mmCIF file of N, CA, C and O in Angstrom:
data_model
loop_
_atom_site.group_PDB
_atom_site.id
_atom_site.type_symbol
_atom_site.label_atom_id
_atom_site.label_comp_id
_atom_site.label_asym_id
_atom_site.label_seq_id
_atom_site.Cartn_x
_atom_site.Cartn_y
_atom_site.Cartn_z
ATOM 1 N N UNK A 6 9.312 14.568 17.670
ATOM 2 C CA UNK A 6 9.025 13.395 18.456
ATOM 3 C C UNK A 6 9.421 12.157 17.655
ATOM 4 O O UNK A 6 8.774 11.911 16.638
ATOM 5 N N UNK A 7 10.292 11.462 17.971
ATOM 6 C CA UNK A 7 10.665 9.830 17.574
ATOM 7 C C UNK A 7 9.668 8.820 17.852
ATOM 8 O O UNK A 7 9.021 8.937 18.892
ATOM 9 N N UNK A 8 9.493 8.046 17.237
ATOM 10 C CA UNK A 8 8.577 6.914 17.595
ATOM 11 C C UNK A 8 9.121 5.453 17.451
ATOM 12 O O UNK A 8 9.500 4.858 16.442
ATOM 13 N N UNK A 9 9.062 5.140 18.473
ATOM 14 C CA UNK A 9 10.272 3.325 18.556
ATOM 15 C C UNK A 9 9.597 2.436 17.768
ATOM 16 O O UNK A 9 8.431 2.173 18.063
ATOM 17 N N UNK A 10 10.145 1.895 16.767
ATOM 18 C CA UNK A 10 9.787 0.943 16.158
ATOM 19 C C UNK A 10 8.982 -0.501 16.872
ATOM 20 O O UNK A 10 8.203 -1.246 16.278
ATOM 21 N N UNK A 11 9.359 -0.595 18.059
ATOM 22 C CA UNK A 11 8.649 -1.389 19.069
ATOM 23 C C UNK A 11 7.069 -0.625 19.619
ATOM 24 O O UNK A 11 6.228 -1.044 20.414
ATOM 25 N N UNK A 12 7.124 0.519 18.890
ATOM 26 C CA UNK A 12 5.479 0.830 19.926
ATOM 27 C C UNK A 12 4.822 1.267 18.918
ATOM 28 O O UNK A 12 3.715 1.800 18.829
ATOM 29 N N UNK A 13 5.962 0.866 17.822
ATOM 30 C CA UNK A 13 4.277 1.160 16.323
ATOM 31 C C UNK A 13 4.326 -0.307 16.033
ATOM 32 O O UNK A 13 3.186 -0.457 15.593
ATOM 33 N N UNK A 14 4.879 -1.480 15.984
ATOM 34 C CA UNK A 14 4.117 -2.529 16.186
ATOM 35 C C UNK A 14 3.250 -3.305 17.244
ATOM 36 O O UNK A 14 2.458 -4.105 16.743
ATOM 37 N N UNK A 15 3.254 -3.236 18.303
ATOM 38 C CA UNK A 15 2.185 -3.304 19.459
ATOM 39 C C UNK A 15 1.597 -2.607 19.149
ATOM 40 O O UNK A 15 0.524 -3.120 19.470
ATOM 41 N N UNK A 16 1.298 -1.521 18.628
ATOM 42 C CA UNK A 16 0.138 -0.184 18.020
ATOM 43 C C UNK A 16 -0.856 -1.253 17.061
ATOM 44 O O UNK A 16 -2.009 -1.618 17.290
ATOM 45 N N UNK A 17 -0.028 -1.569 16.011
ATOM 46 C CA UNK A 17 -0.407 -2.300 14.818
ATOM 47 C C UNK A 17 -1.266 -3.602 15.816
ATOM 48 O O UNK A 17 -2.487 -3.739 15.884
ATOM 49 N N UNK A 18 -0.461 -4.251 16.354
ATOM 50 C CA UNK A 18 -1.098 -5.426 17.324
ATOM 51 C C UNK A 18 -2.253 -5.044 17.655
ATOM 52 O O UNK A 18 -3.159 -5.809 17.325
ATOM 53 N N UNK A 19 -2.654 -3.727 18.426
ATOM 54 C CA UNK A 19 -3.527 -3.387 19.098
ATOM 55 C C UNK A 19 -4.617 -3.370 18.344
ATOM 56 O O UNK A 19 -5.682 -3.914 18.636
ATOM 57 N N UNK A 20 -4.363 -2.695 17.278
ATOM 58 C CA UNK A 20 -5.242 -2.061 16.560
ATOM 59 C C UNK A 20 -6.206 -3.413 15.538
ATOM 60 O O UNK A 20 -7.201 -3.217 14.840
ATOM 61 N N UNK A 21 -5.726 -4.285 15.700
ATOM 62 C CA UNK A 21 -5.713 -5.197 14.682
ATOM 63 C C UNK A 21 -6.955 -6.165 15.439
ATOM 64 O O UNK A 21 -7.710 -6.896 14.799
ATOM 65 N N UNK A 22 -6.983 -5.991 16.968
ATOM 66 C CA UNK A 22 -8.199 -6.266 17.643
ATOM 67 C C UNK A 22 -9.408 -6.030 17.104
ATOM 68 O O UNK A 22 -10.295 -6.866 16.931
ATOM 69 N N UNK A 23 -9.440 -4.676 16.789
ATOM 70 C CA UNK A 23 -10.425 -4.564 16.142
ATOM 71 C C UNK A 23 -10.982 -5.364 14.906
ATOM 72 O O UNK A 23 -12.094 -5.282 14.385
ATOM 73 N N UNK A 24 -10.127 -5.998 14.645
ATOM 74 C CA UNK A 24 -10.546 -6.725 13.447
ATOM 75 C C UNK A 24 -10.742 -6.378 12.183
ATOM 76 O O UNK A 24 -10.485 -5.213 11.879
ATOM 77 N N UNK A 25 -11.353 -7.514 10.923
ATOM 78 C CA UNK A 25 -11.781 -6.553 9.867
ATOM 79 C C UNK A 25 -13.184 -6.346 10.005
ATOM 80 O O UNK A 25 -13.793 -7.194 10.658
ATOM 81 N N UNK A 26 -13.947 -5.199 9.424
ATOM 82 C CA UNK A 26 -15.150 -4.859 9.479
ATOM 83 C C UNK A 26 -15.943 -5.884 8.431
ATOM 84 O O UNK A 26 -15.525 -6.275 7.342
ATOM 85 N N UNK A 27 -17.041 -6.165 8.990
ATOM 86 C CA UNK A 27 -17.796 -6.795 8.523
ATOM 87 C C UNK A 27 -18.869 -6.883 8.151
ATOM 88 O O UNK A 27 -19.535 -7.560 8.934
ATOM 89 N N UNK A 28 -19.500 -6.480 7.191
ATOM 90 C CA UNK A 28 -20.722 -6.480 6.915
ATOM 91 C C UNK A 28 -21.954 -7.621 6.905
ATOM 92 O O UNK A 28 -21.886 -8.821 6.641
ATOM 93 N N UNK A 29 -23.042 -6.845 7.270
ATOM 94 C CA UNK A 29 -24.502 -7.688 6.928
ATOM 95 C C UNK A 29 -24.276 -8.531 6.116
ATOM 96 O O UNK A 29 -23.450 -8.065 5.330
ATOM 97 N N UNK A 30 -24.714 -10.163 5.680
ATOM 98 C CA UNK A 30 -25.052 -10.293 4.592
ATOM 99 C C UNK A 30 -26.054 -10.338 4.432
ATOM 100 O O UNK A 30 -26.956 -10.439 5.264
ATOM 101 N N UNK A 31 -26.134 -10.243 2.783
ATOM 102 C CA UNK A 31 -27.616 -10.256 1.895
ATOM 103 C C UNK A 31 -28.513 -11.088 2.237
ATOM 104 O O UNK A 31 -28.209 -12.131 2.816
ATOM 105 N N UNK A 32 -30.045 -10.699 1.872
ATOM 106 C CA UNK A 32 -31.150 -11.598 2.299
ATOM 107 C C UNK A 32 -31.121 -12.550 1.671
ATOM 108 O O UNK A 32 -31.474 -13.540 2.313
ATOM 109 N N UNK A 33 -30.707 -12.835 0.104
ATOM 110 C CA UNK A 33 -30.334 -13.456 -0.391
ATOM 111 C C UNK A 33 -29.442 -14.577 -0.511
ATOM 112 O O UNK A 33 -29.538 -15.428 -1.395
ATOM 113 N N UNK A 34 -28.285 -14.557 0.696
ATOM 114 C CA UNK A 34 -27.060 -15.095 0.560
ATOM 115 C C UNK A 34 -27.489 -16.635 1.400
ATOM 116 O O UNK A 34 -28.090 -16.864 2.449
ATOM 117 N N UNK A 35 -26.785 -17.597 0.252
ATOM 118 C CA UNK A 35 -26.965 -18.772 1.288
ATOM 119 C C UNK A 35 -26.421 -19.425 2.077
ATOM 120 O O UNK A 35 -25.215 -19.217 2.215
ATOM 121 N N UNK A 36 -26.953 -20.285 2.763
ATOM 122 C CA UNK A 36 -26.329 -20.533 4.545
ATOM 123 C C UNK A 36 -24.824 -21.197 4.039
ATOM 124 O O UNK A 36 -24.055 -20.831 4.928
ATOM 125 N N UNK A 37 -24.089 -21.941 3.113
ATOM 126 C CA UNK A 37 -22.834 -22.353 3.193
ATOM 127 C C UNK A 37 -22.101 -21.206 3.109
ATOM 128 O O UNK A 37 -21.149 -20.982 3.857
ATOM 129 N N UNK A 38 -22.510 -20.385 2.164
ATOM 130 C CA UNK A 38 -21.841 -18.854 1.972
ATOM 131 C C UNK A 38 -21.401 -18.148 2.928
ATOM 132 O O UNK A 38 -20.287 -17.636 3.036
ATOM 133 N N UNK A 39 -22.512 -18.106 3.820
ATOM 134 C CA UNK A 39 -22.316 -17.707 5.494
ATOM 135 C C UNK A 39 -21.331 -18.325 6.428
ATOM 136 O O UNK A 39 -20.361 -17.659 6.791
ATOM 137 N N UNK A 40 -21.488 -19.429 6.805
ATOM 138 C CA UNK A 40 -20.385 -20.140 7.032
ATOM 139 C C UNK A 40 -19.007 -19.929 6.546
ATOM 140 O O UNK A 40 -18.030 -19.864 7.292
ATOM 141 N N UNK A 41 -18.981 -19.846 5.518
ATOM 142 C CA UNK A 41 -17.459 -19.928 4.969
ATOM 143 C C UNK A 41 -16.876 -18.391 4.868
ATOM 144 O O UNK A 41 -15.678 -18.175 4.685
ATOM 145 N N UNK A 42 -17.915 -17.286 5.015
ATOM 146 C CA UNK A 42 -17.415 -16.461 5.085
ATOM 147 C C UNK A 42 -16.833 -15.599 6.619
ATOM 148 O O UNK A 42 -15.981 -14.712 6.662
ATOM 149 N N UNK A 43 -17.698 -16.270 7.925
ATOM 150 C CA UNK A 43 -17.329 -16.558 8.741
ATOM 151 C C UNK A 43 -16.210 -17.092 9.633
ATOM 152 O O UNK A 43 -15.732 -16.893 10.750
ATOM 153 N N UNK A 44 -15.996 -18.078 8.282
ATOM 154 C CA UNK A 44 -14.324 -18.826 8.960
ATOM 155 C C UNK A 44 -13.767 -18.196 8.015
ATOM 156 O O UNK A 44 -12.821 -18.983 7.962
ATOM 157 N N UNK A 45 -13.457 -17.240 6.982
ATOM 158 C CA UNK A 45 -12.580 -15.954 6.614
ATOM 159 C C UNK A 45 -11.767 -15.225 7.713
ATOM 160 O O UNK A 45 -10.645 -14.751 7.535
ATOM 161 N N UNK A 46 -12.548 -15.190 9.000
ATOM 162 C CA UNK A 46 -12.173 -13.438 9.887
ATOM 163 C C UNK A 46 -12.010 -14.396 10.862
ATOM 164 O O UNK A 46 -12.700 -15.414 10.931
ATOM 165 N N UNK A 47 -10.703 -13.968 11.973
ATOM 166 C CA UNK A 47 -10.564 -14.364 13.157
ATOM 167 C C UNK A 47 -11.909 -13.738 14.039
ATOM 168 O O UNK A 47 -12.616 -12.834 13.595
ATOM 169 N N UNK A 48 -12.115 -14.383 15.341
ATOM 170 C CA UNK A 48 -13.385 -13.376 16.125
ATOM 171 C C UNK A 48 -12.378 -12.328 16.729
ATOM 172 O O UNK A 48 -11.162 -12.431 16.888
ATOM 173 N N UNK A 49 -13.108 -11.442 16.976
ATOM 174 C CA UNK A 49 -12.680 -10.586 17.456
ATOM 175 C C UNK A 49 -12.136 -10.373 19.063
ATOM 176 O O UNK A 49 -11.531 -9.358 19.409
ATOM 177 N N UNK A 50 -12.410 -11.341 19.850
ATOM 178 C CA UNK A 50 -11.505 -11.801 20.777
ATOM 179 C C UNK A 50 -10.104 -12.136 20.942
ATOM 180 O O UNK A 50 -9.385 -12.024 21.935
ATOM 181 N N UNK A 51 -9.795 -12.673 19.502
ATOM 182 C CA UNK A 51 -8.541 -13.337 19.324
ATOM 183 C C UNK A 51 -6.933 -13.233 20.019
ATOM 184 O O UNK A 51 -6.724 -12.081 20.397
ATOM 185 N N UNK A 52 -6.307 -13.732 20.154
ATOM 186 C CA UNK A 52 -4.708 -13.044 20.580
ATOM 187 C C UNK A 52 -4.083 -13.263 19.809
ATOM 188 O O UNK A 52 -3.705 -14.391 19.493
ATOM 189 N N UNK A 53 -3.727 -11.972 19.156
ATOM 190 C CA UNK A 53 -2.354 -11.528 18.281
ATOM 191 C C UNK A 53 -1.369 -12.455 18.438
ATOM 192 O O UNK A 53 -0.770 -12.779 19.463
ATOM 193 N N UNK A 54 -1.243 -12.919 17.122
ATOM 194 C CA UNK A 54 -0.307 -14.011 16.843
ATOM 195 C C UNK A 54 -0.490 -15.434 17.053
ATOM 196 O O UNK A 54 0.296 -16.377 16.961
ATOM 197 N N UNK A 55 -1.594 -15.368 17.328
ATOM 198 C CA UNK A 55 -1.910 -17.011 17.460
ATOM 199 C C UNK A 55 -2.583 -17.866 16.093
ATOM 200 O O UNK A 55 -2.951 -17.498 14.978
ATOM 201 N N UNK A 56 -2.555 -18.683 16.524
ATOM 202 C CA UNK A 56 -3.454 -19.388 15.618
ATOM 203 C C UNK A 56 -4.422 -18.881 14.894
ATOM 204 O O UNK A 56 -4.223 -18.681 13.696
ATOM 205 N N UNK A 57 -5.610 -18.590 15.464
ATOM 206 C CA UNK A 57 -6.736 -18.155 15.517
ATOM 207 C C UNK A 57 -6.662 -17.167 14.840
ATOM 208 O O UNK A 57 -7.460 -17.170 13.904
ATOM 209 N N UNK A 58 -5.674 -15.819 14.960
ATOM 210 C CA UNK A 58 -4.891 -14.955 14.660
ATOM 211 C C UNK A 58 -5.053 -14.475 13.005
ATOM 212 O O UNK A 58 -4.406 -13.531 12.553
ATOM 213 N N UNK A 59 -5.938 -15.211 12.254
ATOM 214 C CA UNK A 59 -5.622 -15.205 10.794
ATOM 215 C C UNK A 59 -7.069 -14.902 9.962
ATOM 216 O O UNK A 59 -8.143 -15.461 10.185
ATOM 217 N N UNK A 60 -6.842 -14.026 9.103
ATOM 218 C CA UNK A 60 -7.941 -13.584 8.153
ATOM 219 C C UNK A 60 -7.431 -14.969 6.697
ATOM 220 O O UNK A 60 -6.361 -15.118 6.108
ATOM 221 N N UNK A 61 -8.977 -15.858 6.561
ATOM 222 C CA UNK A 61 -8.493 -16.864 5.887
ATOM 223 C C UNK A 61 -8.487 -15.829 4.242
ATOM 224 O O UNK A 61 -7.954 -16.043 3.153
ATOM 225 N N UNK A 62 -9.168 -14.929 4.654
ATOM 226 C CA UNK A 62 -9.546 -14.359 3.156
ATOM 227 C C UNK A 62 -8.104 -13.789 2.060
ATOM 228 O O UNK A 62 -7.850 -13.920 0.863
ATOM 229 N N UNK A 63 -7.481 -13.190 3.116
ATOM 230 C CA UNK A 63 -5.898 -12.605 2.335
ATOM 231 C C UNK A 63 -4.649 -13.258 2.958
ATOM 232 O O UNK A 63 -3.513 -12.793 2.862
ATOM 233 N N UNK A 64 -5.056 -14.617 3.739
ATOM 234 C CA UNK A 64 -4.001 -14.914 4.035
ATOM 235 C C UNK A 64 -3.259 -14.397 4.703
ATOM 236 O O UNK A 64 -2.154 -14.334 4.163
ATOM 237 N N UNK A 65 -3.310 -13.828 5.971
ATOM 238 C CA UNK A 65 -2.188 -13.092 6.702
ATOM 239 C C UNK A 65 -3.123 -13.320 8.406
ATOM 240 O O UNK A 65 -4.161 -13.906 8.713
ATOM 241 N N UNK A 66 -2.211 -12.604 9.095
ATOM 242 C CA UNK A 66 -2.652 -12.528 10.626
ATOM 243 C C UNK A 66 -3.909 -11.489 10.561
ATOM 244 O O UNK A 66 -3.729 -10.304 10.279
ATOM 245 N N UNK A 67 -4.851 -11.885 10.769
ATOM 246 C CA UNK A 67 -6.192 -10.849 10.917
ATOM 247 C C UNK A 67 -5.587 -9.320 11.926
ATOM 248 O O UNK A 67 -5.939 -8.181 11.621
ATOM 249 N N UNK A 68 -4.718 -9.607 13.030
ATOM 250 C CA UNK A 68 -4.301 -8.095 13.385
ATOM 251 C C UNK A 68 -3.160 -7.610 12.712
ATOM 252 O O UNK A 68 -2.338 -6.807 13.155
ATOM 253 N N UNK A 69 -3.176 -8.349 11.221
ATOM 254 C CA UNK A 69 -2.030 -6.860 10.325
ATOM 255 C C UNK A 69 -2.671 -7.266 9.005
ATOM 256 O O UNK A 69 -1.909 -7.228 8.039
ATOM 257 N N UNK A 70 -3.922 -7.647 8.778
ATOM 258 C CA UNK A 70 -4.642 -7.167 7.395
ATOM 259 C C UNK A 70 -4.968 -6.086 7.477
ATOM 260 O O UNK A 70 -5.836 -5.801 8.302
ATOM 261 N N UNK A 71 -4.368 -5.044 6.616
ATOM 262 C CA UNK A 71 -4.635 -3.801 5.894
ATOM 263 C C UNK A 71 -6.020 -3.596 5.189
ATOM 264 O O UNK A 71 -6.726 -2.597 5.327
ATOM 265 N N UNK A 72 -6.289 -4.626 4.458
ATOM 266 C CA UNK A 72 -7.458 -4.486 3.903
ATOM 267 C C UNK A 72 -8.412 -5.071 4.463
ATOM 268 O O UNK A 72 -9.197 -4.988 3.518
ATOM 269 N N UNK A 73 -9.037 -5.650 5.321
ATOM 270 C CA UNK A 73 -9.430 -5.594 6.130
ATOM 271 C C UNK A 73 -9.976 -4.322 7.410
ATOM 272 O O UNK A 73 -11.026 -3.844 7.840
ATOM 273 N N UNK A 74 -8.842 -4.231 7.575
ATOM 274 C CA UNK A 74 -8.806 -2.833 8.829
ATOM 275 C C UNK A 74 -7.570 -1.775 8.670
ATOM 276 O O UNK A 74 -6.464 -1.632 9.191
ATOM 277 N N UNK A 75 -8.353 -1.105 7.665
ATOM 278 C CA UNK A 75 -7.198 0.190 7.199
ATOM 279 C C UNK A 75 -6.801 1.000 7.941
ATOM 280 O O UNK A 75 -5.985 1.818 7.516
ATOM 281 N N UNK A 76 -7.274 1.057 9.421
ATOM 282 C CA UNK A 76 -6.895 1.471 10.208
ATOM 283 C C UNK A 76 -4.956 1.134 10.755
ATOM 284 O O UNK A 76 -3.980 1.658 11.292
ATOM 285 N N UNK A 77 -5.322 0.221 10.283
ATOM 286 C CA UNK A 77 -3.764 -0.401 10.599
ATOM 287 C C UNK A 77 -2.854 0.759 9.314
ATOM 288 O O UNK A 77 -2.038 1.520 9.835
ATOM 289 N N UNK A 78 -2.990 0.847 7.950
ATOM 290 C CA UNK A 78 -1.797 1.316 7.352
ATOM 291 C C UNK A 78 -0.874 2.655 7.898
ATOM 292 O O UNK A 78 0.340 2.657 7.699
ATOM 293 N N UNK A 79 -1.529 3.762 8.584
ATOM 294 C CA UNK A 79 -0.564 4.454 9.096
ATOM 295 C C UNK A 79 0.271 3.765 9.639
ATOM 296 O O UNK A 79 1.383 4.255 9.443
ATOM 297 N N UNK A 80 0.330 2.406 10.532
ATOM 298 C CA UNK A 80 1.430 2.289 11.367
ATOM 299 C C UNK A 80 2.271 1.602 10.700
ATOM 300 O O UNK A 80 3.418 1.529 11.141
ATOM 301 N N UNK A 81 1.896 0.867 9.371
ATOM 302 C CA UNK A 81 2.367 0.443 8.601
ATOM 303 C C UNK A 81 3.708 1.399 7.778
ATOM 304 O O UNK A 81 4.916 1.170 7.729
ATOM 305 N N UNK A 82 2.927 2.466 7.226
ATOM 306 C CA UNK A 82 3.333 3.398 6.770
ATOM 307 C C UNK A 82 4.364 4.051 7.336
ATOM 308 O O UNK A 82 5.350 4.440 6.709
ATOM 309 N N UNK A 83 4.176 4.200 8.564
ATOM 310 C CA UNK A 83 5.631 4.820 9.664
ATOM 311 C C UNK A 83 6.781 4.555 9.621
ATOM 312 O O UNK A 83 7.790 5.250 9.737
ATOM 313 N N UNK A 84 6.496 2.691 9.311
ATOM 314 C CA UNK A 84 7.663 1.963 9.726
ATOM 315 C C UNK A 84 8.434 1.792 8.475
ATOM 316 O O UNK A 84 9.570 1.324 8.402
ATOM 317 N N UNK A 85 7.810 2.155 7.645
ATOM 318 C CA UNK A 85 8.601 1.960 6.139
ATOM 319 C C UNK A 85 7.893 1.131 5.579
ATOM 320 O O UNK A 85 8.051 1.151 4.358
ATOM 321 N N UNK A 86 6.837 0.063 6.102
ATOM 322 C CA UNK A 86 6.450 -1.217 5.359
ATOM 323 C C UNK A 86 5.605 -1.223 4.762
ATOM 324 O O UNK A 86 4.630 -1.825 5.209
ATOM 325 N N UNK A 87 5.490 -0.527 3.350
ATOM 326 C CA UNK A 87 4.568 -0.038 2.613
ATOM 327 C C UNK A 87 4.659 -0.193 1.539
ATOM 328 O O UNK A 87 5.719 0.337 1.207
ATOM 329 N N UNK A 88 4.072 -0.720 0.507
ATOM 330 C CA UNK A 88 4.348 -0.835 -0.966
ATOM 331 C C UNK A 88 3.042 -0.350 -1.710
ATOM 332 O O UNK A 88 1.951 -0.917 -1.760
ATOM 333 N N UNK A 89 3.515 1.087 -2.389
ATOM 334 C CA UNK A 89 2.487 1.955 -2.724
ATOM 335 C C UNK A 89 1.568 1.293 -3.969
ATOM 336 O O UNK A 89 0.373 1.185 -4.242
ATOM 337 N N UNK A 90 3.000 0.876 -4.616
ATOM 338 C CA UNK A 90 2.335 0.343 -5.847
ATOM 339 C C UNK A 90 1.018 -0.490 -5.524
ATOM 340 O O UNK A 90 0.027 -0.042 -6.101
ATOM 341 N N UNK A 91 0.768 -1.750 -4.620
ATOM 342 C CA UNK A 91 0.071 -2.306 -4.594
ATOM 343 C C UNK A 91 -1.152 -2.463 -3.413
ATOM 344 O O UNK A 91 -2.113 -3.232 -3.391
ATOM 345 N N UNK A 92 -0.662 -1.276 -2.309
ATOM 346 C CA UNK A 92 -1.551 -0.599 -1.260
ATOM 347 C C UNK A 92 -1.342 -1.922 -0.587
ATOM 348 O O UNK A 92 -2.329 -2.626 -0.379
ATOM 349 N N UNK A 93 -0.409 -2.236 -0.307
ATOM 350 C CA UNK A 93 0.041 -3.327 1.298
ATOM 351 C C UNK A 93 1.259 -3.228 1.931
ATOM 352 O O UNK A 93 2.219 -2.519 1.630
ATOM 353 N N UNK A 94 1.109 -4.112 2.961
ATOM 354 C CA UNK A 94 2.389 -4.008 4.044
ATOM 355 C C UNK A 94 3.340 -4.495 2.479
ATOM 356 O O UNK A 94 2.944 -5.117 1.493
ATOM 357 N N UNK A 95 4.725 -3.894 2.804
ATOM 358 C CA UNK A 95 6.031 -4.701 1.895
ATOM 359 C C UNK A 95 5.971 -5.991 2.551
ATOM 360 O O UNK A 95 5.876 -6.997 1.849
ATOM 361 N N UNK A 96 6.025 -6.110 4.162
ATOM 362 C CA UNK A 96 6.293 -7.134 4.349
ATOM 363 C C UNK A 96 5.158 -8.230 3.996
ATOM 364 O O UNK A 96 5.207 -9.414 4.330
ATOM 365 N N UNK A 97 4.124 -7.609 3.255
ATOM 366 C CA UNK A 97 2.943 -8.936 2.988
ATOM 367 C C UNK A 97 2.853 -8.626 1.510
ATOM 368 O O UNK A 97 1.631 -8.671 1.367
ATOM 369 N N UNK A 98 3.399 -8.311 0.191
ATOM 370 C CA UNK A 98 3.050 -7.978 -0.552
ATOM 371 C C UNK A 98 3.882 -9.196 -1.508
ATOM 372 O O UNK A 98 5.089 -9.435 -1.480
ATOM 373 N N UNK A 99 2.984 -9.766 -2.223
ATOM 374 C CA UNK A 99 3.133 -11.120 -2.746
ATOM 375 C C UNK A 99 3.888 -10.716 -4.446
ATOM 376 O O UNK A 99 4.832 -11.133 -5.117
ATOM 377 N N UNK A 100 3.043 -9.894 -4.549
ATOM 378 C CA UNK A 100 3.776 -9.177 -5.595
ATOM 379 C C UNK A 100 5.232 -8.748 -6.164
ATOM 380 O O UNK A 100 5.657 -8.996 -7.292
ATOM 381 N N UNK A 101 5.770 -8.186 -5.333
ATOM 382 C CA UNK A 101 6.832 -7.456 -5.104
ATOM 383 C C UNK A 101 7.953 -8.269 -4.699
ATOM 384 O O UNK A 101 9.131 -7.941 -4.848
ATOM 385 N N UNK A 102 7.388 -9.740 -3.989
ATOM 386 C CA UNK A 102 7.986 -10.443 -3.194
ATOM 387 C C UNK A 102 7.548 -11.868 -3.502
ATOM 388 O O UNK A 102 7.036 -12.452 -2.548
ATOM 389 N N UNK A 103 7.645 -12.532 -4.621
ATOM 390 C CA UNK A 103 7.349 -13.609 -4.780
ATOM 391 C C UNK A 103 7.610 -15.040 -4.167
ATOM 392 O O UNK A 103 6.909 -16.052 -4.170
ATOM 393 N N UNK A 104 9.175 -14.715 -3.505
ATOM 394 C CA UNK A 104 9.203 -16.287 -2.466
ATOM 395 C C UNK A 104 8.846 -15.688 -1.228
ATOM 396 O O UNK A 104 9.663 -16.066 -0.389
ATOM 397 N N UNK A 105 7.744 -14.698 -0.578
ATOM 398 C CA UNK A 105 7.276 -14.424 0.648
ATOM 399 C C UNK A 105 6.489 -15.604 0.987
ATOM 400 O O UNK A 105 5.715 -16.209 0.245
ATOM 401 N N UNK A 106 6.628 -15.722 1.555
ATOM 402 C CA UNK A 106 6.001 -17.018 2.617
ATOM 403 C C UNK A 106 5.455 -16.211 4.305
ATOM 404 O O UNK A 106 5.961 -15.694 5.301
ATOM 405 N N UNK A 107 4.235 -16.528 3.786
ATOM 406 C CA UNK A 107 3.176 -16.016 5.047
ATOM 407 C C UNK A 107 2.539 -17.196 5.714
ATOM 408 O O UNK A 107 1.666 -17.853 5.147
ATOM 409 N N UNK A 108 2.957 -17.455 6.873
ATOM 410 C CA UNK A 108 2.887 -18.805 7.431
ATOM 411 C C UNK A 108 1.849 -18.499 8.461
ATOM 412 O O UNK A 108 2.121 -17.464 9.069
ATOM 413 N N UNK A 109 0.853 -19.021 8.807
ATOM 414 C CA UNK A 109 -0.279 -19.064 10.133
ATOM 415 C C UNK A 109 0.922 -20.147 11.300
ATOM 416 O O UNK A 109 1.748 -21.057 11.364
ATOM 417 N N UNK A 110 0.334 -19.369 11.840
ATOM 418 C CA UNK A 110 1.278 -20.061 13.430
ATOM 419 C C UNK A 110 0.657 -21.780 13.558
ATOM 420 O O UNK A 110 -0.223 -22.165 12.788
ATOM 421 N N UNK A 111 0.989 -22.290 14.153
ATOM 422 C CA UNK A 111 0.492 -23.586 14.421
ATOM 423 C C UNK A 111 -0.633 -23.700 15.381
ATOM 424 O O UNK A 111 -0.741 -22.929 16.334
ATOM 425 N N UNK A 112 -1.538 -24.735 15.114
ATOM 426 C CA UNK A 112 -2.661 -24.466 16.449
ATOM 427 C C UNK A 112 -1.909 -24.516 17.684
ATOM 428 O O UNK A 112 -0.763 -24.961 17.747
ATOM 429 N N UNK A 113 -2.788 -23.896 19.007
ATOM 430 C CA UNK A 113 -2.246 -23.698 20.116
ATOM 431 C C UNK A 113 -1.305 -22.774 20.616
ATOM 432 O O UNK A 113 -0.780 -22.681 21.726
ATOM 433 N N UNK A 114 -1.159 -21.914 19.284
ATOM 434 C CA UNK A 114 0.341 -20.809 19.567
ATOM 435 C C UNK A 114 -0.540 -19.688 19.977
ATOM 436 O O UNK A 114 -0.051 -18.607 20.304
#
């Protein structure tokens, strides 16, 4: 079975709804902490590729953070876009790729 490079990224899209998982915080943790960790994660409503679209924490589109939602790397993995060494997309791996430029869309997109 072949798989079109067009339906393992809408896969990836899809999947990326889900968001990253998020945990409780601590009883401990204080209210700016909360906040700011909050505006880290797109909500989970979001539309792929938009604005909104972005995990502030690793810098990338919240529906293709890997670390975040590892659910995404198989489709990653399929497509070739994988860089083992450092367990991320190639195409997001800062490392490997030092003039990568990961741009958030503009508001309203």
């Amino acid at each position: 079975m072949k798989i079109h490079p067009l339906s393992l990224v809408l896969c990836v899209l899809a999947l990326g709804a889900a968001s990253c998982s998020k945990e409780a915080p601590s009883a401990g943790e204080a209210a700016p902490e909360k906040a700011q960790a909050k505006a880290a994660h797109a909500p989970a409503d979001v539309r792929p590729g938009s604005h909104e679209d972005w995990c502030g924490e690793h810098e990338v589109p919240e529906s293709q953070c890997t670390r975040c939602n590892p659910d995404l790397v198989p489709a990653f993995k399929a497509t070739g876009d994988w860089c083992a060494e450092h367990g991320l997309p190639e195409s997001q791996c800062l490392k490997c790729n030092p003039d990568l430029k990961i741009v958030r869309p503009p508001k309203g997109s």
